[in-house]
Amino acid sequence: MISYFLTACDHTSPAGADAFAELRTELALIPSLRFAELHRPAAVETYHRDGAAPRAAMRFVFESIEALESQLMPRGRLHTLVRSSLWRHIAGEQMTQQAMLTRTFLPLRNIPRDVDGEHACSYLVHYPGQAEDFNAWLGYYVRHHPQIMLDYPGVMQVQVFTRLDWCDAMPFERAAYMQRNQLTFPSIDALMRALDSPVRARMRADNENFPTFSGGAKHFAMHTSFVSGL
């Protein structure tokens, strides 16, 4: 699977819960879209203390890079949608984009069909820096860290996303994060309980074993709603 991330550059004015309603209807019409996730900031501070979350973030899931790229070109429905006033109202003028390979360790079993609700909370993580040896970094990471994440109580989804190249004609700056992670829980309370569980100490201990990298990691708790594709 290919995941395409769009993230608002504005961290000062969170999108409201009602702002996504009309957008969800439009996104559901994107050809070849498997599903999408819409994220807006949750009003909580976790122990990572990484500051204000982006106003809005989105993940679009496609079966193939070709299916994604067809939507990022001038005749693509997503390409057209991001130039609309509706889109600017929700996400603002500036966003970053990044297409990535999806590595699924725990799939979301059922995508909620009630598009009017926020059914979950996701912990969105990204690594903005570089590994000294990316092959060593990734080899260690995918064999160890997600396996600990799976032990978080109540976790519904565990995914790691890694870099790839893609073509587009979108009006957004490209991000070049070496990796992203996503953990999804049924509620904000469930996320906070998980982060207060003994698993947190195991995660921190494993951090000490990571191959050398720079830039740290950013963590944002986000309300999550879902859009099923055609």
mmCIF file of C-alpha atoms in Angstrom:
data_model
loop_
_atom_site.group_PDB
_atom_site.id
_atom_site.type_symbol
_atom_site.label_atom_id
_atom_site.label_comp_id
_atom_site.label_asym_id
_atom_site.label_seq_id
_atom_site.Cartn_x
_atom_site.Cartn_y
_atom_site.Cartn_z
ATOM 1 C CA MET A 1 0.000 0.000 0.000
ATOM 2 C CA ILE A 2 1.013 3.598 -0.651
ATOM 3 C CA SER A 3 0.189 6.361 1.824
ATOM 4 C CA TYR A 4 0.102 10.004 0.767
ATOM 5 C CA PHE A 5 0.392 12.566 3.557
ATOM 6 C CA LEU A 6 -0.805 16.159 3.445
ATOM 7 C CA THR A 7 -0.038 18.267 6.508
ATOM 8 C CA ALA A 8 -1.023 21.869 7.169
ATOM 9 C CA CYS A 9 1.866 24.209 7.931
ATOM 10 C CA ASP A 10 -0.338 26.265 10.281
ATOM 11 C CA HIS A 11 0.030 25.144 13.904
ATOM 12 C CA THR A 12 -1.886 28.049 15.470
ATOM 13 C CA SER A 13 -5.565 27.583 14.548
ATOM 14 C CA PRO A 14 -6.838 23.988 14.820
ATOM 15 C CA ALA A 15 -9.511 22.894 12.362
ATOM 16 C CA GLY A 16 -12.927 22.472 13.957
ATOM 17 C CA ALA A 17 -14.798 19.170 14.104
ATOM 18 C CA ASP A 18 -17.441 20.398 11.656
ATOM 19 C CA ALA A 19 -14.902 21.604 9.102
ATOM 20 C CA PHE A 20 -14.300 18.141 7.685
ATOM 21 C CA ALA A 21 -17.935 17.183 7.001
ATOM 22 C CA GLU A 22 -18.232 18.582 3.470
ATOM 23 C CA LEU A 23 -14.668 17.597 2.631
ATOM 24 C CA ARG A 24 -15.332 13.953 3.513
ATOM 25 C CA THR A 25 -18.076 13.836 0.900
ATOM 26 C CA GLU A 26 -15.684 15.095 -1.777
ATOM 27 C CA LEU A 27 -12.839 12.798 -0.771
ATOM 28 C CA ALA A 28 -15.034 9.718 -0.992
ATOM 29 C CA LEU A 29 -15.340 10.346 -4.754
ATOM 30 C CA ILE A 30 -11.600 10.145 -5.474
ATOM 31 C CA PRO A 31 -11.022 7.285 -7.949
ATOM 32 C CA SER A 32 -8.964 4.327 -6.680
ATOM 33 C CA LEU A 33 -8.854 5.663 -3.115
ATOM 34 C CA ARG A 34 -8.958 2.772 -0.649
ATOM 35 C CA PHE A 35 -9.632 5.013 2.311
ATOM 36 C CA ALA A 36 -8.490 8.247 3.896
ATOM 37 C CA GLU A 37 -7.918 9.480 7.415
ATOM 38 C CA LEU A 38 -8.545 13.068 8.476
ATOM 39 C CA HIS A 39 -6.762 14.323 11.567
ATOM 40 C CA ARG A 40 -7.211 17.439 13.665
ATOM 41 C CA PRO A 41 -5.474 18.328 16.930
ATOM 42 C CA ALA A 42 -6.588 16.748 20.183
ATOM 43 C CA ALA A 43 -6.463 19.127 23.129
ATOM 44 C CA VAL A 44 -4.012 17.046 25.157
ATOM 45 C CA GLU A 45 -0.316 17.238 25.918
ATOM 46 C CA THR A 46 1.626 13.998 26.032
ATOM 47 C CA TYR A 47 4.921 13.405 27.787
ATOM 48 C CA HIS A 48 6.780 14.115 24.527
ATOM 49 C CA ARG A 49 5.802 17.814 24.746
ATOM 50 C CA ASP A 50 6.421 18.494 21.059
ATOM 51 C CA GLY A 51 4.341 21.672 20.908
ATOM 52 C CA ALA A 52 1.233 22.573 18.945
ATOM 53 C CA ALA A 53 0.004 20.059 16.386
ATOM 54 C CA PRO A 54 -0.671 21.001 12.753
ATOM 55 C CA ARG A 55 -4.069 22.545 12.027
ATOM 56 C CA ALA A 56 -5.025 19.500 9.955
ATOM 57 C CA ALA A 57 -3.355 16.402 8.553
ATOM 58 C CA MET A 58 -4.565 13.776 6.100
ATOM 59 C CA ARG A 59 -3.490 10.353 4.894
ATOM 60 C CA PHE A 60 -4.734 8.923 1.599
ATOM 61 C CA VAL A 61 -4.253 5.201 0.957
ATOM 62 C CA PHE A 62 -3.903 3.730 -2.537
ATOM 63 C CA GLU A 63 -3.080 0.238 -3.797
ATOM 64 C CA SER A 64 -0.252 1.411 -6.037
ATOM 65 C CA ILE A 65 1.977 4.362 -6.818
ATOM 66 C CA GLU A 66 0.308 4.628 -10.237
ATOM 67 C CA ALA A 67 -3.128 4.993 -8.649
ATOM 68 C CA LEU A 68 -1.822 7.741 -6.378
ATOM 69 C CA GLU A 69 0.048 9.632 -9.083
ATOM 70 C CA SER A 70 -3.035 9.685 -11.309
ATOM 71 C CA GLN A 71 -4.728 11.825 -8.649
ATOM 72 C CA LEU A 72 -1.783 14.203 -8.219
ATOM 73 C CA MET A 73 -1.728 15.342 -11.840
ATOM 74 C CA PRO A 74 -3.805 18.173 -13.399
ATOM 75 C CA ARG A 75 -6.743 15.936 -14.350
ATOM 76 C CA GLY A 76 -6.818 14.160 -10.998
ATOM 77 C CA ARG A 77 -9.725 14.748 -8.664
ATOM 78 C CA LEU A 78 -7.463 15.330 -5.659
ATOM 79 C CA HIS A 79 -5.350 17.799 -7.644
ATOM 80 C CA THR A 80 -8.507 19.759 -8.448
ATOM 81 C CA LEU A 81 -9.893 19.571 -4.921
ATOM 82 C CA VAL A 82 -6.831 21.053 -3.205
ATOM 83 C CA ARG A 83 -7.231 24.246 -5.237
ATOM 84 C CA SER A 84 -10.795 24.813 -4.034
ATOM 85 C CA SER A 85 -11.993 27.340 -1.459
ATOM 86 C CA LEU A 86 -13.352 24.444 0.613
ATOM 87 C CA TRP A 87 -9.872 22.986 0.913
ATOM 88 C CA ARG A 88 -8.267 26.319 1.831
ATOM 89 C CA HIS A 89 -10.892 26.882 4.517
ATOM 90 C CA ILE A 90 -9.945 23.621 6.205
ATOM 91 C CA ALA A 91 -6.218 23.285 5.654
ATOM 92 C CA GLY A 92 -5.046 26.816 4.921
ATOM 93 C CA GLU A 93 -2.885 27.953 2.027
ATOM 94 C CA GLN A 94 0.294 26.041 2.859
ATOM 95 C CA MET A 95 0.749 22.286 3.243
ATOM 96 C CA THR A 96 3.513 19.745 2.900
ATOM 97 C CA GLN A 97 3.150 16.508 0.962
ATOM 98 C CA GLN A 98 4.904 13.150 1.092
ATOM 99 C CA ALA A 99 4.182 9.777 -0.481
ATOM 100 C CA MET A 100 5.471 6.796 1.479
ATOM 101 C CA LEU A 101 5.488 3.016 1.530
ATOM 102 C CA THR A 102 3.099 1.597 4.133
ATOM 103 C CA ARG A 103 4.439 -1.097 6.457
ATOM 104 C CA THR A 104 1.496 -2.479 8.426
ATOM 105 C CA PHE A 105 2.091 -4.284 11.707
ATOM 106 C CA LEU A 106 -1.505 -4.109 12.928
ATOM 107 C CA PRO A 107 -4.187 -3.283 10.351
ATOM 108 C CA LEU A 108 -7.347 -1.380 11.152
ATOM 109 C CA ARG A 109 -9.860 -4.219 11.059
ATOM 110 C CA ASN A 110 -12.965 -2.209 10.257
ATOM 111 C CA ILE A 111 -13.090 1.248 8.720
ATOM 112 C CA PRO A 112 -16.076 3.020 10.332
ATOM 113 C CA ARG A 113 -18.838 3.799 7.849
ATOM 114 C CA ASP A 114 -20.406 6.646 9.825
ATOM 115 C CA VAL A 115 -18.460 9.487 8.249
ATOM 116 C CA ASP A 116 -20.028 12.116 10.496
ATOM 117 C CA GLY A 117 -18.091 11.060 13.582
ATOM 118 C CA GLU A 118 -14.537 11.032 14.890
ATOM 119 C CA HIS A 119 -14.076 7.443 15.899
ATOM 120 C CA ALA A 120 -10.514 7.373 17.053
ATOM 121 C CA CYS A 121 -7.387 9.148 18.171
ATOM 122 C CA SER A 122 -4.086 8.701 16.371
ATOM 123 C CA TYR A 123 -0.565 9.370 17.537
ATOM 124 C CA LEU A 124 1.251 10.723 14.495
ATOM 125 C CA VAL A 125 5.037 10.521 14.648
ATOM 126 C CA HIS A 126 7.684 11.666 12.197
ATOM 127 C CA TYR A 127 11.463 11.624 12.086
ATOM 128 C CA PRO A 128 12.609 14.820 10.324
ATOM 129 C CA GLY A 129 16.342 14.139 10.399
ATOM 130 C CA GLN A 130 18.637 11.539 8.892
ATOM 131 C CA ALA A 131 20.137 8.246 9.963
ATOM 132 C CA GLU A 132 23.886 7.834 9.728
ATOM 133 C CA ASP A 133 23.242 4.488 8.002
ATOM 134 C CA PHE A 134 19.638 4.303 6.860
ATOM 135 C CA ASN A 135 19.781 0.591 6.087
ATOM 136 C CA ALA A 136 20.989 -0.153 9.617
ATOM 137 C CA TRP A 137 18.380 2.224 11.048
ATOM 138 C CA LEU A 138 15.450 0.723 9.207
ATOM 139 C CA GLY A 139 16.613 -2.851 9.676
ATOM 140 C CA TYR A 140 16.754 -2.417 13.432
ATOM 141 C CA TYR A 141 13.611 -0.327 13.702
ATOM 142 C CA VAL A 142 11.179 -2.571 11.853
ATOM 143 C CA ARG A 143 12.429 -5.684 13.648
ATOM 144 C CA HIS A 144 12.090 -4.251 17.144
ATOM 145 C CA HIS A 145 10.115 -1.058 17.773
ATOM 146 C CA PRO A 146 6.692 -1.875 16.246
ATOM 147 C CA GLN A 147 6.676 -5.177 18.117
ATOM 148 C CA ILE A 148 6.679 -3.199 21.359
ATOM 149 C CA MET A 149 3.970 -0.837 20.054
ATOM 150 C CA LEU A 150 1.708 -3.856 19.570
ATOM 151 C CA ASP A 151 1.653 -4.307 23.351
ATOM 152 C CA TYR A 152 0.089 -0.908 24.013
ATOM 153 C CA PRO A 153 -3.318 -1.612 25.593
ATOM 154 C CA GLY A 154 -6.196 -0.813 23.260
ATOM 155 C CA VAL A 155 -4.123 -0.080 20.160
ATOM 156 C CA MET A 156 -6.155 -0.534 16.951
ATOM 157 C CA GLN A 157 -3.582 0.185 14.259
ATOM 158 C CA VAL A 158 0.230 0.188 14.075
ATOM 159 C CA GLN A 159 1.999 1.363 10.939
ATOM 160 C CA VAL A 160 5.454 2.519 9.876
ATOM 161 C CA PHE A 161 5.930 4.555 6.701
ATOM 162 C CA THR A 162 9.198 4.800 4.775
ATOM 163 C CA ARG A 163 10.392 6.961 1.899
ATOM 164 C CA LEU A 164 9.848 6.499 -1.806
ATOM 165 C CA ASP A 165 9.973 8.647 -4.949
ATOM 166 C CA TRP A 166 6.850 9.879 -6.705
ATOM 167 C CA CYS A 167 5.672 12.272 -9.431
ATOM 168 C CA ASP A 168 3.108 15.020 -8.888
ATOM 169 C CA ALA A 169 1.835 18.405 -9.998
ATOM 170 C CA MET A 170 0.504 19.436 -6.582
ATOM 171 C CA PRO A 171 0.982 23.025 -5.326
ATOM 172 C CA PHE A 172 2.654 21.900 -2.099
ATOM 173 C CA GLU A 173 6.182 21.704 -0.761
ATOM 174 C CA ARG A 174 7.600 18.202 -0.472
ATOM 175 C CA ALA A 175 8.542 16.850 2.944
ATOM 176 C CA ALA A 176 11.478 14.448 3.088
ATOM 177 C CA TYR A 177 11.038 12.796 6.477
ATOM 178 C CA MET A 178 12.984 9.573 6.685
ATOM 179 C CA GLN A 179 10.115 7.847 8.485
ATOM 180 C CA ARG A 180 6.650 8.263 9.943
ATOM 181 C CA ASN A 181 4.691 6.112 12.386
ATOM 182 C CA GLN A 182 1.034 5.967 13.296
ATOM 183 C CA LEU A 183 -0.677 4.345 16.249
ATOM 184 C CA THR A 184 -4.463 4.537 16.397
ATOM 185 C CA PHE A 185 -6.616 4.109 19.501
ATOM 186 C CA PRO A 186 -10.400 4.150 20.029
ATOM 187 C CA SER A 187 -10.334 7.435 21.978
ATOM 188 C CA ILE A 188 -8.153 10.157 23.449
ATOM 189 C CA ASP A 189 -8.493 8.539 26.863
ATOM 190 C CA ALA A 190 -7.316 5.209 25.457
ATOM 191 C CA LEU A 191 -4.236 6.862 23.959
ATOM 192 C CA MET A 192 -3.359 8.595 27.213
ATOM 193 C CA ARG A 193 -3.793 5.355 29.188
ATOM 194 C CA ALA A 194 -1.518 3.561 26.732
ATOM 195 C CA LEU A 195 1.163 6.230 27.062
ATOM 196 C CA ASP A 196 0.944 5.868 30.835
ATOM 197 C CA SER A 197 1.320 2.078 30.691
ATOM 198 C CA PRO A 198 4.525 0.074 31.339
ATOM 199 C CA VAL A 199 4.925 -0.250 27.564
ATOM 200 C CA ARG A 200 6.107 3.351 27.472
ATOM 201 C CA ALA A 201 9.211 2.437 29.504
ATOM 202 C CA ARG A 202 10.004 -0.393 27.094
ATOM 203 C CA MET A 203 9.704 1.991 24.151
ATOM 204 C CA ARG A 204 12.071 4.468 25.765
ATOM 205 C CA ALA A 205 14.547 1.711 26.585
ATOM 206 C CA ASP A 206 14.514 0.538 22.978
ATOM 207 C CA ASN A 207 15.248 4.089 21.828
ATOM 208 C CA GLU A 208 18.681 3.690 23.372
ATOM 209 C CA ASN A 209 19.396 0.862 20.933
ATOM 210 C CA PHE A 210 18.584 2.834 17.778
ATOM 211 C CA PRO A 211 21.365 3.211 15.220
ATOM 212 C CA THR A 212 22.715 6.766 15.161
ATOM 213 C CA PHE A 213 20.346 9.386 13.728
ATOM 214 C CA SER A 214 19.786 13.129 13.953
ATOM 215 C CA GLY A 215 16.738 15.334 14.312
ATOM 216 C CA GLY A 216 14.810 13.473 16.994
ATOM 217 C CA ALA A 217 11.115 12.724 16.518
ATOM 218 C CA LYS A 218 7.876 14.715 16.667
ATOM 219 C CA HIS A 219 4.682 13.308 18.183
ATOM 220 C CA PHE A 220 1.148 14.706 17.820
ATOM 221 C CA ALA A 221 -2.124 13.378 19.250
ATOM 222 C CA MET A 222 -4.932 13.865 16.729
ATOM 223 C CA HIS A 223 -8.669 13.226 16.547
ATOM 224 C CA THR A 224 -9.201 10.888 13.592
ATOM 225 C CA SER A 225 -12.125 10.371 11.237
ATOM 226 C CA PHE A 226 -12.274 8.051 8.248
ATOM 227 C CA VAL A 227 -13.375 8.192 4.628
ATOM 228 C CA SER A 228 -14.099 4.990 2.733
ATOM 229 C CA GLY A 229 -13.175 5.038 -0.947
ATOM 230 C CA LEU A 230 -15.329 4.098 -3.905
#
